[in-house]
């Protein structure tokens, strides 16, 4: 059966019909908003390379989190930004450090907002690498001990889920063991399973002061040329106890999201990263694109590829767009 009997355009005739036959939907329930927390008080420091994003002190962070919650966004992921750095990144697992403090305050003041804690060393190491350096090489097995210590500190502070983004091998297993052995059986693990060595992280590193001082992250983050390796990482993380697996970045990796979704029985998250955000903001500021439509189309495409959850700096924009969507 083909033309003139089949006319796919019939199902596109009107807005209600198009809505009804849509294969993918996008709701605010799927979104996680990343937030940067820093030292001090009454700080709301604009991040130049990420228009609309700020570094917050704990007090202003709470105000922001209340707004996020009131928009219906289910959760946030917290990143620490601090000048307290050393060779080992020990500030990452300071129970009185900025992230632990922020988590405690969030769970007290906005208890129904899910709090995920990013777990990595790069914001806390003087050299900016995601782990402990020996002769220029990030030591895997030593690093995962620090990663597990940090995860436990964030769990103690009340994080609902911890999200290791360091890309060391075996870290999900040691985190799970550390949590279970200390009474945190119900703290979840969102693993940045397939995290690529990507130039799209540029604005984030600017925001978090976490660029490597020498070299790059290619000996731990994945090669953008690889796809099967993403499945290897994902399947291993699930076996080690990951509750949610993640692909990062999102837009240049929609094929990876689709492939992972086919093989994963746990929910799949995708991280719509800083560079993907800033490119849209810059083009919109120049009047070159319709910002709202582009945001909607991008997030929808990440969902269509197979992501159940999207971490995105557009979460607040999207919540507003979705409420009044008239296109
Ligand atoms: C920390 C981390 C990074 C991002 C999330 N966690 C940066 C990196 O790996 O260099 C990137 C987030 C973004 O670009 O939005 N390891």
Coordinates of C-alpha atoms and ligand atoms in Angstrom, one line a residue:
X1 CA 0.0 0.0 0.0
X2 CA 1.5 3.3 -1.0
X3 CA 0.7 6.6 -2.5
X4 CA -2.0 7.7 -3.1
X5 CA -3.6 5.5 -0.4
X6 CA -1.0 6.3 2.2
X7 CA -0.5 9.9 2.9
X8 CA 1.6 10.4 6.1
X9 CA 0.8 14.1 6.0
X10 CA -2.7 13.3 7.1
X11 CA -1.4 12.7 10.6
X12 CA 0.3 16.0 10.6
X13 CA -2.8 18.1 9.7
X14 CA -3.6 19.8 13.0
X15 CA -1.9 20.5 16.3
X16 CA -4.1 18.2 18.4
X17 CA -3.5 15.4 15.9
X18 CA 0.2 16.0 15.9
X19 CA 0.2 16.0 19.7
X20 CA -1.8 12.8 19.8
X21 CA 0.5 10.8 17.5
X22 CA 3.8 12.1 18.9
X23 CA 6.1 9.2 19.7
X24 CA 8.1 11.1 22.3
X25 CA 7.2 13.4 25.0
X26 CA 9.1 15.8 27.2
X27 CA 8.0 16.6 30.7
X28 CA 9.7 18.5 33.5
X29 CA 9.7 15.2 35.4
X30 CA 12.7 14.1 33.4
X31 CA 15.0 17.0 34.2
X32 CA 17.8 17.5 36.7
X33 CA 19.2 21.0 37.1
X34 CA 23.0 21.3 37.8
X35 CA 24.0 23.9 40.5
X36 CA 27.4 25.3 41.5
X37 CA 28.0 26.0 45.1
X38 CA 30.9 28.0 46.5
X39 CA 32.3 29.5 49.7
X40 CA 31.1 32.8 51.2
X41 CA 27.8 34.4 51.9
X42 CA 25.2 36.1 49.7
X43 CA 27.2 35.2 46.6
X44 CA 25.5 34.9 43.3
X45 CA 28.3 35.1 40.9
X46 CA 27.4 35.0 37.2
X47 CA 29.4 32.5 35.1
X48 CA 30.5 34.5 32.1
X49 CA 30.7 31.6 29.7
X50 CA 27.3 30.2 30.8
X51 CA 24.8 33.1 30.7
X52 CA 22.0 32.5 33.2
X53 CA 24.1 30.3 35.4
X54 CA 25.7 31.3 38.7
X55 CA 28.0 30.2 41.5
X56 CA 25.9 30.3 44.7
X57 CA 26.9 30.4 48.3
X58 CA 24.8 28.1 50.5
X59 CA 22.3 30.8 51.4
X60 CA 21.6 31.9 47.9
X61 CA 21.7 28.3 46.7
X62 CA 18.7 27.6 48.9
X63 CA 16.7 30.4 47.3
X64 CA 17.6 29.1 43.9
X65 CA 16.6 25.5 44.9
X66 CA 13.2 26.8 46.1
X67 CA 12.6 28.3 42.7
X68 CA 13.7 25.1 41.0
X69 CA 11.3 23.1 43.2
X70 CA 8.5 25.5 42.5
X71 CA 9.0 25.0 38.8
X72 CA 8.3 21.3 39.3
X73 CA 11.8 20.2 38.5
X74 CA 12.4 17.0 40.5
X75 CA 16.0 17.4 41.4
X76 CA 19.4 19.1 41.3
X77 CA 23.0 17.9 41.0
X78 CA 25.5 19.8 43.0
X79 CA 29.1 20.8 42.1
X80 CA 31.5 22.3 44.5
X81 CA 33.7 25.3 43.5
X82 CA 36.5 26.2 46.0
X83 CA 40.0 27.6 46.2
X84 CA 40.8 25.0 48.8
X85 CA 42.9 22.6 46.7
X86 CA 45.7 20.2 47.3
X87 CA 47.6 17.5 45.5
X88 CA 45.2 14.8 46.7
X89 CA 41.9 16.7 46.4
X90 CA 41.2 16.1 50.1
X91 CA 38.7 18.9 50.3
X92 CA 36.3 16.6 48.3
X93 CA 35.8 14.4 51.4
X94 CA 35.7 17.1 54.0
X95 CA 32.5 16.7 56.0
X96 CA 32.5 20.4 56.6
X97 CA 33.4 21.2 53.0
X98 CA 31.2 23.3 50.7
X99 CA 29.3 20.4 49.1
X100 CA 28.5 18.6 52.3
X101 CA 27.2 21.9 53.8
X102 CA 25.1 22.6 50.7
X103 CA 23.6 19.1 50.8
X104 CA 22.6 19.4 54.5
X105 CA 21.1 22.8 53.9
X106 CA 19.1 21.7 50.8
X107 CA 17.7 18.6 52.5
X108 CA 16.7 20.7 55.5
X109 CA 15.2 23.6 53.6
X110 CA 13.8 21.9 50.4
X111 CA 13.4 18.3 51.6
X112 CA 11.3 17.1 48.6
X113 CA 13.9 18.2 46.0
X114 CA 16.1 15.3 45.0
X115 CA 19.8 16.0 45.7
X116 CA 22.4 14.3 43.6
X117 CA 26.0 14.9 44.4
X118 CA 28.6 14.9 41.7
X119 CA 31.6 12.9 43.0
X120 CA 35.0 13.8 41.4
X121 CA 38.4 15.1 42.5
X122 CA 39.1 17.7 39.7
X123 CA 37.5 20.7 41.5
X124 CA 39.7 19.9 44.5
X125 CA 43.1 18.9 43.2
X126 CA 45.8 21.5 42.7
X127 CA 46.7 19.9 39.3
X128 CA 43.0 19.7 38.1
X129 CA 43.0 16.0 37.3
X130 CA 40.2 13.8 38.4
X131 CA 42.3 11.7 40.7
X132 CA 45.7 11.2 42.4
X133 CA 48.6 11.8 40.1
X134 CA 51.8 9.8 40.0
X135 CA 54.3 10.8 37.3
X136 CA 51.6 12.4 35.3
X137 CA 49.4 9.3 35.4
X138 CA 46.1 9.3 37.4
X139 CA 46.4 6.3 39.7
X140 CA 43.1 4.3 39.4
X141 CA 43.1 2.2 42.5
X142 CA 44.2 4.9 44.8
X143 CA 41.8 7.4 43.4
X144 CA 38.7 5.2 43.8
X145 CA 39.4 5.1 47.6
X146 CA 39.1 8.9 47.7
X147 CA 36.1 8.8 45.4
X148 CA 34.3 6.3 47.8
X149 CA 35.3 8.4 50.8
X150 CA 33.7 11.5 49.1
X151 CA 30.6 9.6 48.2
X152 CA 30.2 8.5 51.8
X153 CA 30.6 12.0 53.1
X154 CA 27.8 13.2 50.7
X155 CA 25.6 10.3 51.6
X156 CA 26.0 11.2 55.3
X157 CA 25.2 14.8 54.5
X158 CA 21.9 13.5 53.1
X159 CA 22.4 13.2 49.3
X160 CA 19.7 11.0 47.7
X161 CA 22.2 9.8 45.0
X162 CA 25.9 10.1 44.4
X163 CA 27.2 10.5 40.9
X164 CA 30.8 9.6 40.2
X165 CA 32.1 11.5 37.2
X166 CA 35.8 10.5 37.4
X167 CA 35.8 7.6 35.0
X168 CA 38.1 5.4 37.1
X169 CA 37.6 1.6 36.7
X170 CA 35.8 -0.2 39.5
X171 CA 34.6 2.9 41.4
X172 CA 30.9 2.0 41.4
X173 CA 31.7 -1.2 43.3
X174 CA 33.8 0.4 46.0
X175 CA 31.3 3.2 46.4
X176 CA 28.5 0.6 46.8
X177 CA 30.5 -1.3 49.4
X178 CA 31.4 1.9 51.3
X179 CA 27.7 3.0 51.3
X180 CA 26.4 -0.4 52.3
X181 CA 29.0 -1.0 55.0
X182 CA 28.1 2.3 56.7
X183 CA 24.3 2.1 56.7
X184 CA 23.5 3.9 53.4
X185 CA 21.9 1.0 51.6
X186 CA 19.3 3.3 50.1
X187 CA 21.6 6.0 48.7
X188 CA 21.6 5.5 45.0
X189 CA 24.5 5.6 42.5
X190 CA 24.2 7.5 39.2
X191 CA 27.2 6.5 37.3
X192 CA 28.7 8.7 34.6
X193 CA 29.4 5.5 32.7
X194 CA 30.1 6.6 29.2
X195 CA 31.8 10.0 29.7
X196 CA 33.8 11.2 26.7
X197 CA 36.9 13.3 26.7
X198 CA 35.0 16.2 25.2
X199 CA 35.7 19.8 24.2
X200 CA 32.1 20.6 25.1
X201 CA 33.1 20.8 28.8
X202 CA 35.0 24.0 28.3
X203 CA 32.5 26.4 30.0
X204 CA 32.0 24.1 32.9
X205 CA 35.8 24.0 33.6
X206 CA 35.7 27.8 33.5
X207 CA 32.8 27.8 36.0
X208 CA 34.3 25.2 38.4
X209 CA 38.0 26.1 38.0
X210 CA 38.7 22.5 37.2
X211 CA 40.8 22.5 34.1
X212 CA 43.8 20.2 34.2
X213 CA 47.0 22.3 34.6
X214 CA 48.9 20.0 32.4
X215 CA 47.9 17.3 29.8
X216 CA 44.3 16.3 29.2
X217 CA 41.8 13.7 30.4
X218 CA 42.2 11.3 27.6
X219 CA 43.8 8.5 29.7
X220 CA 40.6 8.2 31.7
X221 CA 37.7 9.7 29.8
X222 CA 36.5 7.9 26.6
X223 CA 37.6 8.5 23.0
X224 CA 34.8 10.1 21.0
X225 CA 35.6 7.6 18.3
X226 CA 34.3 4.7 20.3
X227 CA 30.8 3.2 20.7
X228 CA 31.1 -0.4 21.8
X229 CA 33.3 0.7 24.6
X230 CA 30.4 2.7 26.0
X231 CA 28.4 -0.5 26.3
X232 CA 31.3 -2.2 28.1
X233 CA 31.4 0.7 30.6
X234 CA 27.7 0.7 31.1
X235 CA 27.3 -3.1 31.5
X236 CA 30.2 -3.2 34.0
X237 CA 28.7 -0.3 36.0
X238 CA 25.3 -2.0 36.2
X239 CA 27.0 -5.2 37.4
X240 CA 28.9 -3.2 40.0
X241 CA 25.6 -1.7 41.3
X242 CA 24.8 1.5 39.4
X243 CA 21.1 2.4 39.8
X244 CA 21.2 4.8 36.8
X245 CA 23.8 5.0 34.0
X246 CA 24.7 8.1 32.1
X247 CA 26.0 9.2 28.7
X248 CA 27.9 12.5 28.5
X249 CA 27.8 14.8 26.5
X250 CA 24.4 14.3 24.9
X251 CA 24.0 15.9 21.5
X252 CA 27.1 14.6 19.7
X253 CA 26.4 11.3 21.3
X254 CA 22.7 10.6 20.5
X255 CA 23.8 7.3 18.9
X256 CA 25.5 6.2 22.1
X257 CA 22.3 7.1 24.1
X258 CA 20.2 5.0 21.7
X259 CA 22.6 2.0 21.9
X260 CA 22.9 2.2 25.7
X261 CA 19.1 2.4 26.1
X262 CA 18.7 -0.8 24.1
X263 CA 21.0 -2.7 26.4
X264 CA 20.3 -1.2 29.8
X265 CA 17.7 -2.4 32.2
X266 CA 18.3 0.6 34.5
X267 CA 17.2 4.1 33.6
X268 CA 19.5 6.0 31.2
X269 CA 20.5 9.6 31.9
X270 CA 22.1 12.0 29.4
X271 CA 24.1 15.1 30.4
X272 CA 23.4 18.0 28.1
X273 CA 26.7 19.7 29.0
X274 CA 27.9 23.2 29.4
X275 CA 29.2 23.7 25.8
X276 CA 25.9 22.6 24.4
X277 CA 24.2 25.1 26.6
X278 CA 26.5 28.0 25.9
X279 CA 26.4 27.7 22.1
X280 CA 22.6 28.1 22.2
X281 CA 22.8 31.0 24.6
X282 CA 25.4 32.8 22.5
X283 CA 23.5 32.2 19.2
X284 CA 20.3 33.4 20.9
X285 CA 21.9 36.5 22.2
X286 CA 22.9 37.3 18.7
X287 CA 19.3 36.8 17.5
X288 CA 20.5 34.0 15.2
X289 CA 18.1 31.3 16.5
X290 CA 14.8 31.0 18.3
X291 CA 16.1 30.0 21.7
X292 CA 12.9 28.5 23.1
X293 CA 12.3 26.3 20.0
X294 CA 15.9 25.2 19.9
X295 CA 15.9 24.2 23.6
X296 CA 12.7 22.3 23.1
X297 CA 14.0 20.5 20.0
X298 CA 17.3 19.6 21.6
X299 CA 15.8 18.2 24.8
X300 CA 13.2 16.3 22.8
X301 CA 15.9 14.8 20.6
X302 CA 17.8 13.6 23.7
X303 CA 14.5 11.9 24.9
X304 CA 13.9 10.5 21.5
X305 CA 17.3 8.9 21.4
X306 CA 16.4 7.1 24.6
X307 CA 17.3 9.1 27.6
X308 CA 14.9 8.7 30.5
X309 CA 16.5 11.6 32.4
X310 CA 18.3 14.7 31.2
X311 CA 20.7 16.7 33.2
X312 CA 20.6 20.2 31.7
X313 CA 21.3 23.8 32.4
X314 CA 18.2 24.5 30.4
X315 CA 16.0 22.8 33.1
X316 CA 14.5 26.1 34.3
X317 CA 14.0 27.5 30.8
X318 CA 12.4 24.2 29.8
X319 CA 10.0 24.1 32.7
X320 CA 8.7 27.5 31.7
X321 CA 8.6 26.6 28.0
X322 CA 6.7 23.4 28.7
X323 CA 4.1 25.1 30.8
X324 CA 3.1 27.5 28.1
X325 CA 4.2 25.8 25.0
X326 CA 2.5 27.3 22.0
X327 CA 4.5 25.8 19.2
Ligands
LIG1 C1 33.9 16.7 36.7 C2 32.8 17.0 35.7 C3 32.9 17.7 34.5 C4 31.6 17.8 34.1 C5 30.8 17.3 35.0 N1 31.6 16.7 36.0 C6 34.1 18.2 33.7 C7 35.1 17.4 33.2 O1 35.1 16.2 33.2 O2 36.1 18.1 32.9 C8 31.2 18.6 32.8 C9 29.9 19.2 32.8 C10 29.6 20.2 31.8 O3 30.4 20.5 30.9 O4 28.5 20.7 31.8 N2 34.8 15.6 36.3

